mmCIF file of C-alpha atoms and ligand atoms in Angstrom:
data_model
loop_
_atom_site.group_PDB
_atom_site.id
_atom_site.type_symbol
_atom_site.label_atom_id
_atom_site.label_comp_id
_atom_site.label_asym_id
_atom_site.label_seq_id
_atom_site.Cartn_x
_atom_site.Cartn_y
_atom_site.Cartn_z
ATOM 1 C CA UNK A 1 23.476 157.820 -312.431
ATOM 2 C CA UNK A 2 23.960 156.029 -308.662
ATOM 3 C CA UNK A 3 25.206 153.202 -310.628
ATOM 4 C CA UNK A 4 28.748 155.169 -310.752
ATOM 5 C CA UNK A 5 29.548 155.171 -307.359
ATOM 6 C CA UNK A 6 29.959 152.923 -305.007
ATOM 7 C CA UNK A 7 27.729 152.436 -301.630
ATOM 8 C CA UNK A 8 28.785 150.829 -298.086
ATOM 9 C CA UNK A 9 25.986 147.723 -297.733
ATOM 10 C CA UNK A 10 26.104 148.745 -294.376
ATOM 11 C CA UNK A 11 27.704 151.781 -292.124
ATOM 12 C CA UNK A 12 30.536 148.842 -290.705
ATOM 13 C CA UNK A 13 31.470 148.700 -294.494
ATOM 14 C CA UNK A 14 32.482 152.351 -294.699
ATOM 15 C CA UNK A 15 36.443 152.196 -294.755
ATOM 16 C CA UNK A 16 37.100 154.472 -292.249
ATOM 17 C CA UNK A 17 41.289 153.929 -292.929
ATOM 18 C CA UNK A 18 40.674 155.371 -296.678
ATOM 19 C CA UNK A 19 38.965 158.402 -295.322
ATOM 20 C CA UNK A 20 41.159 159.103 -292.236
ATOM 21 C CA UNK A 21 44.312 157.202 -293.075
ATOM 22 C CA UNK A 22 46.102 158.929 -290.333
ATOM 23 C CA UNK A 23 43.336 158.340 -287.369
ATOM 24 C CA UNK A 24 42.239 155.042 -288.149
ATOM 25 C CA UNK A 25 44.694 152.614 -289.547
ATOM 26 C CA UNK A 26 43.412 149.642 -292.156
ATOM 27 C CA UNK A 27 43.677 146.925 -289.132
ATOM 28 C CA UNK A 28 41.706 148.526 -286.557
ATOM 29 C CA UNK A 29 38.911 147.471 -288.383
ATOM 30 C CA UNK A 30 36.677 147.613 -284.906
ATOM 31 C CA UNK A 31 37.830 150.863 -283.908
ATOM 32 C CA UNK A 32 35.190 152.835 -281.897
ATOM 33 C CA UNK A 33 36.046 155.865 -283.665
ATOM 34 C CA UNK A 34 33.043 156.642 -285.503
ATOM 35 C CA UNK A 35 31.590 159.518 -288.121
ATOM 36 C CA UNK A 36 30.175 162.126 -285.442
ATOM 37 C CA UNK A 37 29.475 165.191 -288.065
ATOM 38 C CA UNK A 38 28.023 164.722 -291.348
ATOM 39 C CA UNK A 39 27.522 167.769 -294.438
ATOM 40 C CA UNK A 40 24.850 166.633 -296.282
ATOM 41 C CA UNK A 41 25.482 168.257 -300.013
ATOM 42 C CA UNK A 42 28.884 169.892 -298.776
ATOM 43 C CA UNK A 43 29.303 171.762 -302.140
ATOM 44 C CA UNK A 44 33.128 172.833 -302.041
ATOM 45 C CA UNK A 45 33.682 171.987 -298.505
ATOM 46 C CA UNK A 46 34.320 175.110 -296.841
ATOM 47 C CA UNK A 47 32.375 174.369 -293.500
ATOM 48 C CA UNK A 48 34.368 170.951 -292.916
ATOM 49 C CA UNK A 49 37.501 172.924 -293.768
ATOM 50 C CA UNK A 50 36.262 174.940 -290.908
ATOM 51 C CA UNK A 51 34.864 172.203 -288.597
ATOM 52 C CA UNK A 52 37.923 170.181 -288.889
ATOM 53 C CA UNK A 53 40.240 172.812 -286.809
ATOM 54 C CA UNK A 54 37.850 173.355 -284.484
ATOM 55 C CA UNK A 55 36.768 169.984 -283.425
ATOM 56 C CA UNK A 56 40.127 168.589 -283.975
ATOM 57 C CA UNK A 57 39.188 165.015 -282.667
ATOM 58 C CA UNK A 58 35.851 164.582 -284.386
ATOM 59 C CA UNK A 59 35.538 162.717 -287.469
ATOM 60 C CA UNK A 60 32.911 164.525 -289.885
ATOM 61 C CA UNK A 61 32.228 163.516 -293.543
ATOM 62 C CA UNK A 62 30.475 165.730 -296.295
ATOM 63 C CA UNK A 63 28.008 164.082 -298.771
ATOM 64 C CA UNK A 64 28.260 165.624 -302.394
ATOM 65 C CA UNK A 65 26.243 164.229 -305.302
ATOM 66 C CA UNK A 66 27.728 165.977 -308.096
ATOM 67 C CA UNK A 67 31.203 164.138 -309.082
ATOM 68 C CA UNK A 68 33.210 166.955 -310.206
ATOM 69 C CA UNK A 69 32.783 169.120 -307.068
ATOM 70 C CA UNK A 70 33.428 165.836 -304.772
ATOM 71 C CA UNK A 71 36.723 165.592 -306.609
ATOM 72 C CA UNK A 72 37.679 169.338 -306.095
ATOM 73 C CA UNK A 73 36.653 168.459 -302.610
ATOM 74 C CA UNK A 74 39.210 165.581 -302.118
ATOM 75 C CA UNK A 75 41.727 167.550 -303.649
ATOM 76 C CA UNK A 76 41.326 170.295 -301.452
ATOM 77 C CA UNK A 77 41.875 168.215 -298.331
ATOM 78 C CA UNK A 78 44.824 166.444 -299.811
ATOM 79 C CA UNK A 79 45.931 169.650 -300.339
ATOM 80 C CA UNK A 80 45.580 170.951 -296.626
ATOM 81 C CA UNK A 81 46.929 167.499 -295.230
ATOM 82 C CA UNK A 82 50.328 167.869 -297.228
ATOM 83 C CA UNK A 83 50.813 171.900 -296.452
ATOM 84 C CA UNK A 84 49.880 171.498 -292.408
ATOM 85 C CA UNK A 85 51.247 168.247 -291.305
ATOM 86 C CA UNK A 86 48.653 166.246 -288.770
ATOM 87 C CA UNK A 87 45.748 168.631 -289.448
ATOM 88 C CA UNK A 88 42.762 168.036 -291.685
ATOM 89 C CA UNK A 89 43.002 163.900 -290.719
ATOM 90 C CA UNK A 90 39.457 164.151 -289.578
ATOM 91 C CA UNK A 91 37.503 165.638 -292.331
ATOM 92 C CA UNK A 92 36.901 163.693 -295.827
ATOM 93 C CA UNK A 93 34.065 163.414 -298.618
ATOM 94 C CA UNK A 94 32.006 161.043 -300.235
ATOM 95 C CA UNK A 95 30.003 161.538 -303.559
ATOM 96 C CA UNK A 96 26.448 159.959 -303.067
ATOM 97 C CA UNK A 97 22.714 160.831 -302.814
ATOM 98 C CA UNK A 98 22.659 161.324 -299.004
ATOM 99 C CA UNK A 99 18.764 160.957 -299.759
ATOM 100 C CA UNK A 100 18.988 157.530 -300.611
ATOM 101 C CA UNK A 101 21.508 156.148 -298.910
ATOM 102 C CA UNK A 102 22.467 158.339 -296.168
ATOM 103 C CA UNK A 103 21.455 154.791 -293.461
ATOM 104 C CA UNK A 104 24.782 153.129 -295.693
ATOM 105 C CA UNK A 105 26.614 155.257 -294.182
ATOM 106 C CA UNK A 106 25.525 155.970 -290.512
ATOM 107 C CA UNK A 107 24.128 153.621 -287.796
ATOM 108 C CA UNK A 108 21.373 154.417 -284.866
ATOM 109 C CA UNK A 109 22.206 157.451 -282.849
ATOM 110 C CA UNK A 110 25.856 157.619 -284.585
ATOM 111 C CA UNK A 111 25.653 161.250 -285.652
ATOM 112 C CA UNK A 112 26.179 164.505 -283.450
ATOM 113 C CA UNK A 113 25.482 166.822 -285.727
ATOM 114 C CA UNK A 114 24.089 167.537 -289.303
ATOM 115 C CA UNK A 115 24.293 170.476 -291.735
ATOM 116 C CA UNK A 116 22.301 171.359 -294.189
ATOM 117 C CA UNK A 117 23.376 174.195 -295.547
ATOM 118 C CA UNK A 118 21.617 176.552 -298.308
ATOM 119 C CA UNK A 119 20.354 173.397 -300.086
ATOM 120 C CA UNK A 120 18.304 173.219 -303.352
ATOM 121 C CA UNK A 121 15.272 175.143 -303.373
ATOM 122 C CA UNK A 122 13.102 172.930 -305.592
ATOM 123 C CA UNK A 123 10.470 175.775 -305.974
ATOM 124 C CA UNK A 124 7.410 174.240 -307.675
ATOM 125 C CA UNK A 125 5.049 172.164 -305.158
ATOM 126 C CA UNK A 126 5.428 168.794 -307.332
ATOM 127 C CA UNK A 127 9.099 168.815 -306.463
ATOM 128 C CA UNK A 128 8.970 169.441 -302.990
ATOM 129 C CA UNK A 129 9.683 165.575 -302.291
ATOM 130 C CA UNK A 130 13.034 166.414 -304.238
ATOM 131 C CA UNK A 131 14.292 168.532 -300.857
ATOM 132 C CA UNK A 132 16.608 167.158 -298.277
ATOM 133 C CA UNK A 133 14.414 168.407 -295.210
ATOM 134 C CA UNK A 134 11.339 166.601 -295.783
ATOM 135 C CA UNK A 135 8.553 164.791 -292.550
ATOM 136 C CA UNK A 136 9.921 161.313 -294.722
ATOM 137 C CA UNK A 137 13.415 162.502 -294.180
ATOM 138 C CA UNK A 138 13.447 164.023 -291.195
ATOM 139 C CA UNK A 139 12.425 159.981 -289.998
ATOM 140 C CA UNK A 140 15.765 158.934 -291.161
ATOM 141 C CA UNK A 141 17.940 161.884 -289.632
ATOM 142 C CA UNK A 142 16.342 161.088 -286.306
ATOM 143 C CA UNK A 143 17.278 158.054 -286.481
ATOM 144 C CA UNK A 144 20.936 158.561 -287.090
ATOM 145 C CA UNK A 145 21.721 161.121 -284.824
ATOM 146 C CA UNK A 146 22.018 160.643 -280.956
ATOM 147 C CA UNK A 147 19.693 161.331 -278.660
ATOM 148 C CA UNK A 148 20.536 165.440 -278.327
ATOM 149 C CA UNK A 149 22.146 165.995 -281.287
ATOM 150 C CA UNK A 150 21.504 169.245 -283.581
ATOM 151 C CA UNK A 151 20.631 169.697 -286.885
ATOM 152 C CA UNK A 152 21.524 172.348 -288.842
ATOM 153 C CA UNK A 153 19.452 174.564 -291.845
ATOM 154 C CA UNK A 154 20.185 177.586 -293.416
ATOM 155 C CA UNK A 155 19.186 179.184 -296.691
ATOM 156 C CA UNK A 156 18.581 182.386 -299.051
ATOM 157 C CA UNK A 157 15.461 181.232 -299.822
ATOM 158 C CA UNK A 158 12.761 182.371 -297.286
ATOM 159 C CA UNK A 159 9.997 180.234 -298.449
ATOM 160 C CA UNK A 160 12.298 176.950 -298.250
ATOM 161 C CA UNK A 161 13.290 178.314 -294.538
ATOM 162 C CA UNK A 162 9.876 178.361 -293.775
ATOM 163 C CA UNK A 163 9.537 174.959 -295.217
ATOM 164 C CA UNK A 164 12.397 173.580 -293.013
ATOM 165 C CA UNK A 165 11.301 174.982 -290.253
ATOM 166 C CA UNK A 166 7.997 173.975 -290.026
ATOM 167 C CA UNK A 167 8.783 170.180 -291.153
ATOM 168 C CA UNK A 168 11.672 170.178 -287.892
ATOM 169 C CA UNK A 169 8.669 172.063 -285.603
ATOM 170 C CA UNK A 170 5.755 169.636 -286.695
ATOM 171 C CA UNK A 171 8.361 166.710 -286.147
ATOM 172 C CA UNK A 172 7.772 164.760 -282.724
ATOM 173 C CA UNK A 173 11.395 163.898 -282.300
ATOM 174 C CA UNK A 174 12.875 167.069 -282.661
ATOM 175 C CA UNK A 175 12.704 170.323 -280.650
ATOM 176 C CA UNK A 176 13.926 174.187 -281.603
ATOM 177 C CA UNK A 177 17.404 175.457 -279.688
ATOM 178 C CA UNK A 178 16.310 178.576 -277.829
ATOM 179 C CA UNK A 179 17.762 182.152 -278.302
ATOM 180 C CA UNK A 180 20.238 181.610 -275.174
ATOM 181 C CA UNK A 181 21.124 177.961 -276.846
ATOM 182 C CA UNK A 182 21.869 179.601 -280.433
ATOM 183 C CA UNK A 183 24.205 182.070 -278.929
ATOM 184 C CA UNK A 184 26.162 179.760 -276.682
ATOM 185 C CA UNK A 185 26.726 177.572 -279.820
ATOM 186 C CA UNK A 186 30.196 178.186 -281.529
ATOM 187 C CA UNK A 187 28.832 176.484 -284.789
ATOM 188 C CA UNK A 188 26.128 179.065 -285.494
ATOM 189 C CA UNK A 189 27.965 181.939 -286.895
ATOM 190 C CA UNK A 190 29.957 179.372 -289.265
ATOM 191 C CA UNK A 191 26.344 178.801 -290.985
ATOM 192 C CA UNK A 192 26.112 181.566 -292.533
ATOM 193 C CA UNK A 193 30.637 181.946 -292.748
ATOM 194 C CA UNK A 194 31.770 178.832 -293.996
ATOM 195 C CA UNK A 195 30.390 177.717 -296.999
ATOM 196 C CA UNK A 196 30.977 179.282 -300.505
ATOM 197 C CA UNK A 197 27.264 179.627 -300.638
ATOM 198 C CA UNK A 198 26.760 181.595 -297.394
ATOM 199 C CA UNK A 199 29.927 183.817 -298.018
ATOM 200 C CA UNK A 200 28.172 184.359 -301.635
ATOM 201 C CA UNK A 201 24.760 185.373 -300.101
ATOM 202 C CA UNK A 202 27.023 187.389 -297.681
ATOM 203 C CA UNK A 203 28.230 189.442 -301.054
ATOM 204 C CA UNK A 204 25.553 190.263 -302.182
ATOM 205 C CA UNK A 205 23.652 191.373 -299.345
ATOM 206 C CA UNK A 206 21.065 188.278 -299.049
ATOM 207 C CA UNK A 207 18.797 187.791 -295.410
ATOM 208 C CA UNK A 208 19.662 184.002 -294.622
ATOM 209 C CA UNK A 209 16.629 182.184 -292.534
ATOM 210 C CA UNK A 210 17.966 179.348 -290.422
ATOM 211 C CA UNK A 211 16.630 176.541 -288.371
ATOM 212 C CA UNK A 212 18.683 174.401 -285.792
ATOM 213 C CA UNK A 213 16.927 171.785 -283.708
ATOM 214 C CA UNK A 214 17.575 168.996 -281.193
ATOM 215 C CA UNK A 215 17.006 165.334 -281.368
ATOM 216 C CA UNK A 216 14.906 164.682 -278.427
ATOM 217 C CA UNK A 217 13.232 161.698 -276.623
ATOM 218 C CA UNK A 218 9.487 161.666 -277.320
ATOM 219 C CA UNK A 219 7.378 162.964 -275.068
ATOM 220 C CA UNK A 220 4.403 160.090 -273.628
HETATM 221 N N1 SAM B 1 26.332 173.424 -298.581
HETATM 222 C C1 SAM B 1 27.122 174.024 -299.643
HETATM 223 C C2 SAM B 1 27.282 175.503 -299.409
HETATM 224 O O1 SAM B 1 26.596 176.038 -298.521
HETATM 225 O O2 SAM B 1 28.101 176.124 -300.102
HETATM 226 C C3 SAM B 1 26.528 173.750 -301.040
HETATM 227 C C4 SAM B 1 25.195 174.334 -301.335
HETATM 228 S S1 SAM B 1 24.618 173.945 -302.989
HETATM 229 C C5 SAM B 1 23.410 175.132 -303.299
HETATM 230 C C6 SAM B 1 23.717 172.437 -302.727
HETATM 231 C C7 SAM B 1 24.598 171.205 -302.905
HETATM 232 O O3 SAM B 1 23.876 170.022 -302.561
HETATM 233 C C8 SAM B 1 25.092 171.035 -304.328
HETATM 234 O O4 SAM B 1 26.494 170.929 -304.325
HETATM 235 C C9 SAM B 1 24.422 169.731 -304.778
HETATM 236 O O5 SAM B 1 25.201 168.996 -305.702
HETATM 237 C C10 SAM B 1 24.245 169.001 -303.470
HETATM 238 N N2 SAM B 1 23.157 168.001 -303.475
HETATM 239 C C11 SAM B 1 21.911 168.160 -303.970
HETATM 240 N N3 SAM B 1 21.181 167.044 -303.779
HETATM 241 C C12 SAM B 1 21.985 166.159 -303.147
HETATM 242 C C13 SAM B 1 21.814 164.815 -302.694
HETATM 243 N N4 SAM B 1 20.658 164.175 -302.855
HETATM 244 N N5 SAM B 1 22.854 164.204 -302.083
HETATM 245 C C14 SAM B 1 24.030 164.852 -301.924
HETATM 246 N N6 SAM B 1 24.245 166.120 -302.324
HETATM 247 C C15 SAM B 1 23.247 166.760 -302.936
#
């Protein structure tokens, strides 16, 4: 239960020096250096692992609720650390339930991008509320990410695509990148690359359904 792992009481109490020892040391405790990219249920990690090269001076974080796979996660970055020296400092992984505490961790406009990639279909109607894109949700993501930031979806599943995409379309804050947007975007193609789910879909021949949208101003 949530009672096994800890939460920040606020995002200025997540130790930034235990997750990125190298970039942020324990007594630059008001370091501007902030969480810019956040995996919400990051599974094994593979899209950090893939973010972190590319946007070598961006810290990112992935949110994993299930303890084992958190571990493996740590482990895995530990692993990278020690066999490429100075690479990997900016990626790390915390095991919560992003949908309940996911405002612990990240302040007002902090975030420049999340992912949400092939999460949980929760088929049956009564457990819609259970999925991580939801018009509650969606509330607390715009909140956290910056004015212009993207957010990320991709699944197997097309009726939770739909879903996804019609809660970010209905939502007044956010708006849908265009085809010429998409294509300029190095991230995209990792979507469907990085993660052991997508590369699993890719296997076996699966159609993948995405939706990526921007955090915009509201219109008056
Ligand atoms: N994104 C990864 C990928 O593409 O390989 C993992 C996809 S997996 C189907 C969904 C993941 O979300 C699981 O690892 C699950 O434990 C995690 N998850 C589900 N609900 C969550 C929650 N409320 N908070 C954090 N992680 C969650």
């Amino acid at each position: 239960s949530d009672s096994h792992f800890p939460v920040p009481i606020s995002p200025c109490h997540v130790d930034y020096s235990f997750h990125y020892p190298q970039l942020v040391s324990s007594d630059q405790v008001d370091s501007n250096k902030k969480i810019q990219f956040a995996d919400v249920g990051c599974g094994f990690g593979g899209l950090l692992i893939s973010l972190s090269t590319l946007f070598p001076e961006t810290l990112m974080i992935g949110m994993e609720l299930r303890d084992k796979v958190t571990e493996y996660v740590k482990e895995r970055i530990s692993a990278l650390r020690a066999t490429n020296p100075g690479q990997y400092q900016n990626i790390s992984v915390v095991r919560t339930n992003s949908m309940k505490y996911l405002p612990n961790y990240f302040g007002k406009g902090q975030l420049s991008k999340m992912f949400f990639l092939f999460p949980d279909p929760h088929f049956k109607e009564k457990n819609h509320r259970r999925r991580v894109i939801s018009p509650h949700l969606l509330d607390e993501y715009a909140y956290v990410l910056e004015i212009g930031g993207i957010i990320y979806t991709i699944t197997d599943v097309e009726e939770l695509g739909e879903w996804m995409n019609s809660c970010l379309a209905s939502h007044p804050l956010f708006e849908a990148l265009t085809v010429v947007e998409l294509g300029a975007d190095p991230v995209i193609k990792l979507l469907s690359t990085a993660t052991e789910e997508g590369q699993k879909v890719a296997r076996n021949g699966g159609q993948t359904f995405q939706a990526v949208y921007r955090r915009i101003v509201p219109s008056q």
